[in-house]
Structure formats: structure tokens, C-alpha cells
Amino acid sequence: EREGGMGRQTSLNLESTTLVTNALCEALTATTGSTALTTSDYRSGAYAALEGVAIYITNKLPGINGHNELSSLQFAERDTPNIAELADKVLSTLVGSIVKDKAAATTFAADAPDTSFSLVAKEVGYTAILTWMWLSKRIMQTDAKSGYDAALNYLADPVNKYSVKDGEFR
């Protein structure tokens, strides 16, 4: 725990941010129980919340939005390993969870509400993955990047499965 008013506030912000993020990750990975997010519409809410957390953390990093000096509302450089570990966990969780959501439909039927939730969940999940990847890359720690690698592999998988035909270039 840090000493002083500004350091203490920053530490509490990171602790509460980590607590919320871990709860969302646990809910996404749970398969049963009252906290399990077992439907696409529930998961889309968690994806949106996790994206919001990543944006919040990004805005609190020193050097963002032209703020180079540390203020009481920013995370310190020493918080970087904790944030990197959190990003790694979130990315691993998102990759494991988003596969539960069906591929986005190209057309919508008015009588098929599940289709729209799948589309929303998948899109929101992709946005959350990309936001956390950006944050992870910004503060990349060499020992905490397996989640980043898993997310990159997940996003590249459709391209890797594509077979090039004669005359096409990749």
C-alpha cells in the first residue's frame, strides 16, 4: 500500500478496478451457478463492461491524453506489472468466452431474437478484445503476454484457415 493521499487513492482505484474485472472474468468462465453468464445477452454486458474497464485504465495511465506527469487520478508506473497481469487474464478469458457466441448472422429475422444477441455479443466481444490488446501492447510485460498471444491467434485464425487460390495474393 502506498503512502500519502495521492498514492493511496491510486492504489484504491487499481484495487477496485481489479476486483470488478476479476468478478467479470469469473462470471464469464463459470459454467454453472448464480454468477455464470450462460447466455449471449449476459456475456455481451460483461464484454461491454470489460471494454469500459480497459478504457478507464488506459485513460489513467501516465502519458495518455497529453498528461505526462502523475496526478492523483492516474496509475503509477509501478502499477504496470499488475495491469499487465490483469490484461493477460482478461484476454485469456475473452478468448475462451467469445467462442461460446455464435458467428454473426448476415441477416436478421424478426422472429429470431437470439440472432441479434449473438451478433451483439460477438461484436462487443471483439471490441473488448481489441481494446484490451491495445492496453496490453501499451504496457507490454514480457512475462505476462500469453493472453495477448491467445487473442492475436484467435483473431488471426480465420485468415490462417483461408487457402490461397491461384492468382490470389494474401
mmCIF file of N, CA and C in Angstrom, residues 57-106:
data_model
loop_
_atom_site.group_PDB
_atom_site.id
_atom_site.type_symbol
_atom_site.label_atom_id
_atom_site.label_comp_id
_atom_site.label_asym_id
_atom_site.label_seq_id
_atom_site.Cartn_x
_atom_site.Cartn_y
_atom_site.Cartn_z
ATOM 1 N N ILE A 57 -8.740 2.238 -17.518
ATOM 2 C CA ILE A 57 -7.331 2.041 -17.161
ATOM 3 C C ILE A 57 -6.441 2.818 -18.122
ATOM 4 N N THR A 58 -6.747 2.734 -19.418
ATOM 5 C CA THR A 58 -5.942 3.424 -20.423
ATOM 6 C C THR A 58 -5.903 4.926 -20.150
ATOM 7 N N ASN A 59 -7.037 5.491 -19.810
ATOM 8 C CA ASN A 59 -7.095 6.925 -19.526
ATOM 9 C C ASN A 59 -6.391 7.306 -18.237
ATOM 10 N N LYS A 60 -6.126 6.343 -17.373
ATOM 11 C CA LYS A 60 -5.443 6.614 -16.110
ATOM 12 C C LYS A 60 -3.942 6.366 -16.182
ATOM 13 N N LEU A 61 -3.446 5.908 -17.329
ATOM 14 C CA LEU A 61 -2.012 5.672 -17.463
ATOM 15 C C LEU A 61 -1.283 6.986 -17.706
ATOM 16 N N PRO A 62 -0.103 7.151 -17.108
ATOM 17 C CA PRO A 62 0.673 8.366 -17.377
ATOM 18 C C PRO A 62 1.034 8.443 -18.858
ATOM 19 N N GLY A 63 0.999 9.652 -19.401
ATOM 20 C CA GLY A 63 1.356 9.841 -20.799
ATOM 21 C C GLY A 63 0.174 9.752 -21.745
ATOM 22 N N ILE A 64 -1.013 9.470 -21.245
ATOM 23 C CA ILE A 64 -2.205 9.406 -22.083
ATOM 24 C C ILE A 64 -2.875 10.773 -22.074
ATOM 25 N N ASN A 65 -3.438 11.157 -23.181
ATOM 26 C CA ASN A 65 -4.152 12.435 -23.321
ATOM 27 C C ASN A 65 -3.273 13.635 -22.988
ATOM 28 N N GLY A 66 -1.983 13.520 -23.269
ATOM 29 C CA GLY A 66 -1.078 14.637 -23.071
ATOM 30 C C GLY A 66 -0.643 14.867 -21.636
ATOM 31 N N HIS A 67 -1.026 13.992 -20.721
ATOM 32 C CA HIS A 67 -0.641 14.143 -19.320
ATOM 33 C C HIS A 67 0.601 13.300 -19.054
ATOM 34 N N ASN A 68 1.738 13.946 -18.934
ATOM 35 C CA ASN A 68 2.970 13.214 -18.710
ATOM 36 C C ASN A 68 3.350 13.134 -17.238
ATOM 37 N N GLU A 69 2.831 14.024 -16.431
ATOM 38 C CA GLU A 69 3.156 13.945 -15.019
ATOM 39 C C GLU A 69 2.036 13.214 -14.277
ATOM 40 N N LEU A 70 2.412 12.504 -13.246
ATOM 41 C CA LEU A 70 1.472 11.685 -12.494
ATOM 42 C C LEU A 70 0.573 12.565 -11.638
ATOM 43 N N SER A 71 -0.730 12.393 -11.770
ATOM 44 C CA SER A 71 -1.674 13.101 -10.914
ATOM 45 C C SER A 71 -2.327 12.094 -9.985
ATOM 46 N N SER A 72 -3.157 12.569 -9.089
ATOM 47 C CA SER A 72 -3.809 11.673 -8.128
ATOM 48 C C SER A 72 -4.815 10.752 -8.804
ATOM 49 N N LEU A 73 -5.193 11.060 -10.024
ATOM 50 C CA LEU A 73 -6.184 10.245 -10.722
ATOM 51 C C LEU A 73 -5.553 9.283 -11.716
ATOM 52 N N GLN A 74 -4.238 9.176 -11.710
ATOM 53 C CA GLN A 74 -3.559 8.284 -12.634
ATOM 54 C C GLN A 74 -2.901 7.131 -11.902
ATOM 55 N N PHE A 75 -2.734 6.028 -12.632
ATOM 56 C CA PHE A 75 -1.980 4.910 -12.092
ATOM 57 C C PHE A 75 -0.498 5.220 -12.229
ATOM 58 N N ALA A 76 0.288 4.722 -11.298
ATOM 59 C CA ALA A 76 1.728 4.955 -11.320
ATOM 60 C C ALA A 76 2.406 3.925 -12.211
ATOM 61 N N GLU A 77 3.617 4.227 -12.601
ATOM 62 C CA GLU A 77 4.405 3.315 -13.427
ATOM 63 C C GLU A 77 4.594 1.969 -12.721
ATOM 64 N N ARG A 78 4.657 2.002 -11.402
ATOM 65 C CA ARG A 78 4.835 0.755 -10.653
ATOM 66 C C ARG A 78 3.594 -0.142 -10.693
ATOM 67 N N ASP A 79 2.460 0.396 -11.133
ATOM 68 C CA ASP A 79 1.247 -0.405 -11.290
ATOM 69 C C ASP A 79 1.255 -1.225 -12.575
ATOM 70 N N THR A 80 2.180 -0.929 -13.474
ATOM 71 C CA THR A 80 2.214 -1.571 -14.780
ATOM 72 C C THR A 80 2.230 -3.098 -14.703
ATOM 73 N N PRO A 81 3.058 -3.736 -13.865
ATOM 74 C CA PRO A 81 3.017 -5.208 -13.814
ATOM 75 C C PRO A 81 1.648 -5.756 -13.397
ATOM 76 N N ASN A 82 0.987 -5.084 -12.458
ATOM 77 C CA ASN A 82 -0.343 -5.534 -12.036
ATOM 78 C C ASN A 82 -1.359 -5.358 -13.159
ATOM 79 N N ILE A 83 -1.267 -4.264 -13.884
ATOM 80 C CA ILE A 83 -2.175 -4.021 -15.002
ATOM 81 C C ILE A 83 -1.891 -5.013 -16.126
ATOM 82 N N ALA A 84 -0.625 -5.306 -16.373
ATOM 83 C CA ALA A 84 -0.262 -6.273 -17.414
ATOM 84 C C ALA A 84 -0.802 -7.657 -17.072
ATOM 85 N N GLU A 85 -0.703 -8.044 -15.819
ATOM 86 C CA GLU A 85 -1.228 -9.334 -15.377
ATOM 87 C C GLU A 85 -2.753 -9.376 -15.530
ATOM 88 N N LEU A 86 -3.406 -8.286 -15.194
ATOM 89 C CA LEU A 86 -4.860 -8.186 -15.337
ATOM 90 C C LEU A 86 -5.249 -8.274 -16.813
ATOM 91 N N ALA A 87 -4.543 -7.570 -17.677
ATOM 92 C CA ALA A 87 -4.821 -7.609 -19.114
ATOM 93 C C ALA A 87 -4.643 -9.016 -19.662
ATOM 94 N N ASP A 88 -3.617 -9.702 -19.207
ATOM 95 C CA ASP A 88 -3.369 -11.074 -19.641
ATOM 96 C C ASP A 88 -4.542 -11.980 -19.257
ATOM 97 N N LYS A 89 -5.015 -11.826 -18.037
ATOM 98 C CA LYS A 89 -6.142 -12.639 -17.572
ATOM 99 C C LYS A 89 -7.403 -12.329 -18.369
ATOM 100 N N VAL A 90 -7.676 -11.052 -18.584
ATOM 101 C CA VAL A 90 -8.885 -10.654 -19.309
ATOM 102 C C VAL A 90 -8.844 -11.170 -20.741
ATOM 103 N N LEU A 91 -7.719 -11.029 -21.417
ATOM 104 C CA LEU A 91 -7.627 -11.501 -22.792
ATOM 105 C C LEU A 91 -7.822 -13.008 -22.885
ATOM 106 N N SER A 92 -7.227 -13.745 -21.980
ATOM 107 C CA SER A 92 -7.431 -15.196 -21.961
ATOM 108 C C SER A 92 -8.895 -15.535 -21.731
ATOM 109 N N THR A 93 -9.527 -14.814 -20.816
ATOM 110 C CA THR A 93 -10.945 -15.044 -20.512
ATOM 111 C C THR A 93 -11.821 -14.710 -21.713
ATOM 112 N N LEU A 94 -11.566 -13.573 -22.349
ATOM 113 C CA LEU A 94 -12.370 -13.170 -23.502
ATOM 114 C C LEU A 94 -12.273 -14.179 -24.637
ATOM 115 N N VAL A 95 -11.067 -14.646 -24.927
ATOM 116 C CA VAL A 95 -10.887 -15.621 -25.997
ATOM 117 C C VAL A 95 -11.626 -16.914 -25.664
ATOM 118 N N GLY A 96 -11.576 -17.334 -24.409
ATOM 119 C CA GLY A 96 -12.276 -18.551 -24.003
ATOM 120 C C GLY A 96 -13.781 -18.403 -23.994
ATOM 121 N N SER A 97 -14.258 -17.201 -23.778
ATOM 122 C CA SER A 97 -15.697 -16.965 -23.661
ATOM 123 C C SER A 97 -16.364 -16.645 -24.988
ATOM 124 N N ILE A 98 -15.703 -15.888 -25.827
ATOM 125 C CA ILE A 98 -16.342 -15.427 -27.069
ATOM 126 C C ILE A 98 -16.640 -16.581 -28.019
ATOM 127 N N VAL A 99 -15.924 -17.681 -27.879
ATOM 128 C CA VAL A 99 -16.194 -18.837 -28.741
ATOM 129 C C VAL A 99 -17.569 -19.448 -28.439
ATOM 130 N N LYS A 100 -18.141 -19.129 -27.282
ATOM 131 C CA LYS A 100 -19.477 -19.615 -26.937
ATOM 132 C C LYS A 100 -20.558 -18.917 -27.753
ATOM 133 N N ASP A 101 -20.235 -17.737 -28.258
ATOM 134 C CA ASP A 101 -21.208 -16.962 -29.020
ATOM 135 C C ASP A 101 -21.116 -17.347 -30.490
ATOM 136 N N LYS A 102 -22.262 -17.536 -31.098
ATOM 137 C CA LYS A 102 -22.306 -17.962 -32.496
ATOM 138 C C LYS A 102 -21.790 -16.850 -33.398
ATOM 139 N N ALA A 103 -21.375 -17.274 -34.584
ATOM 140 C CA ALA A 103 -20.903 -16.300 -35.567
ATOM 141 C C ALA A 103 -22.017 -15.333 -35.895
ATOM 142 N N ALA A 104 -21.641 -14.136 -36.197
ATOM 143 C CA ALA A 104 -22.623 -13.095 -36.506
ATOM 144 C C ALA A 104 -23.423 -13.480 -37.741
ATOM 145 N N ALA A 105 -24.702 -13.297 -37.666
ATOM 146 C CA ALA A 105 -25.581 -13.588 -38.798
ATOM 147 C C ALA A 105 -25.532 -12.424 -39.789
ATOM 148 N N THR A 106 -25.721 -12.742 -41.055
ATOM 149 C CA THR A 106 -25.703 -11.681 -42.059
ATOM 150 C C THR A 106 -27.085 -11.068 -42.245
#
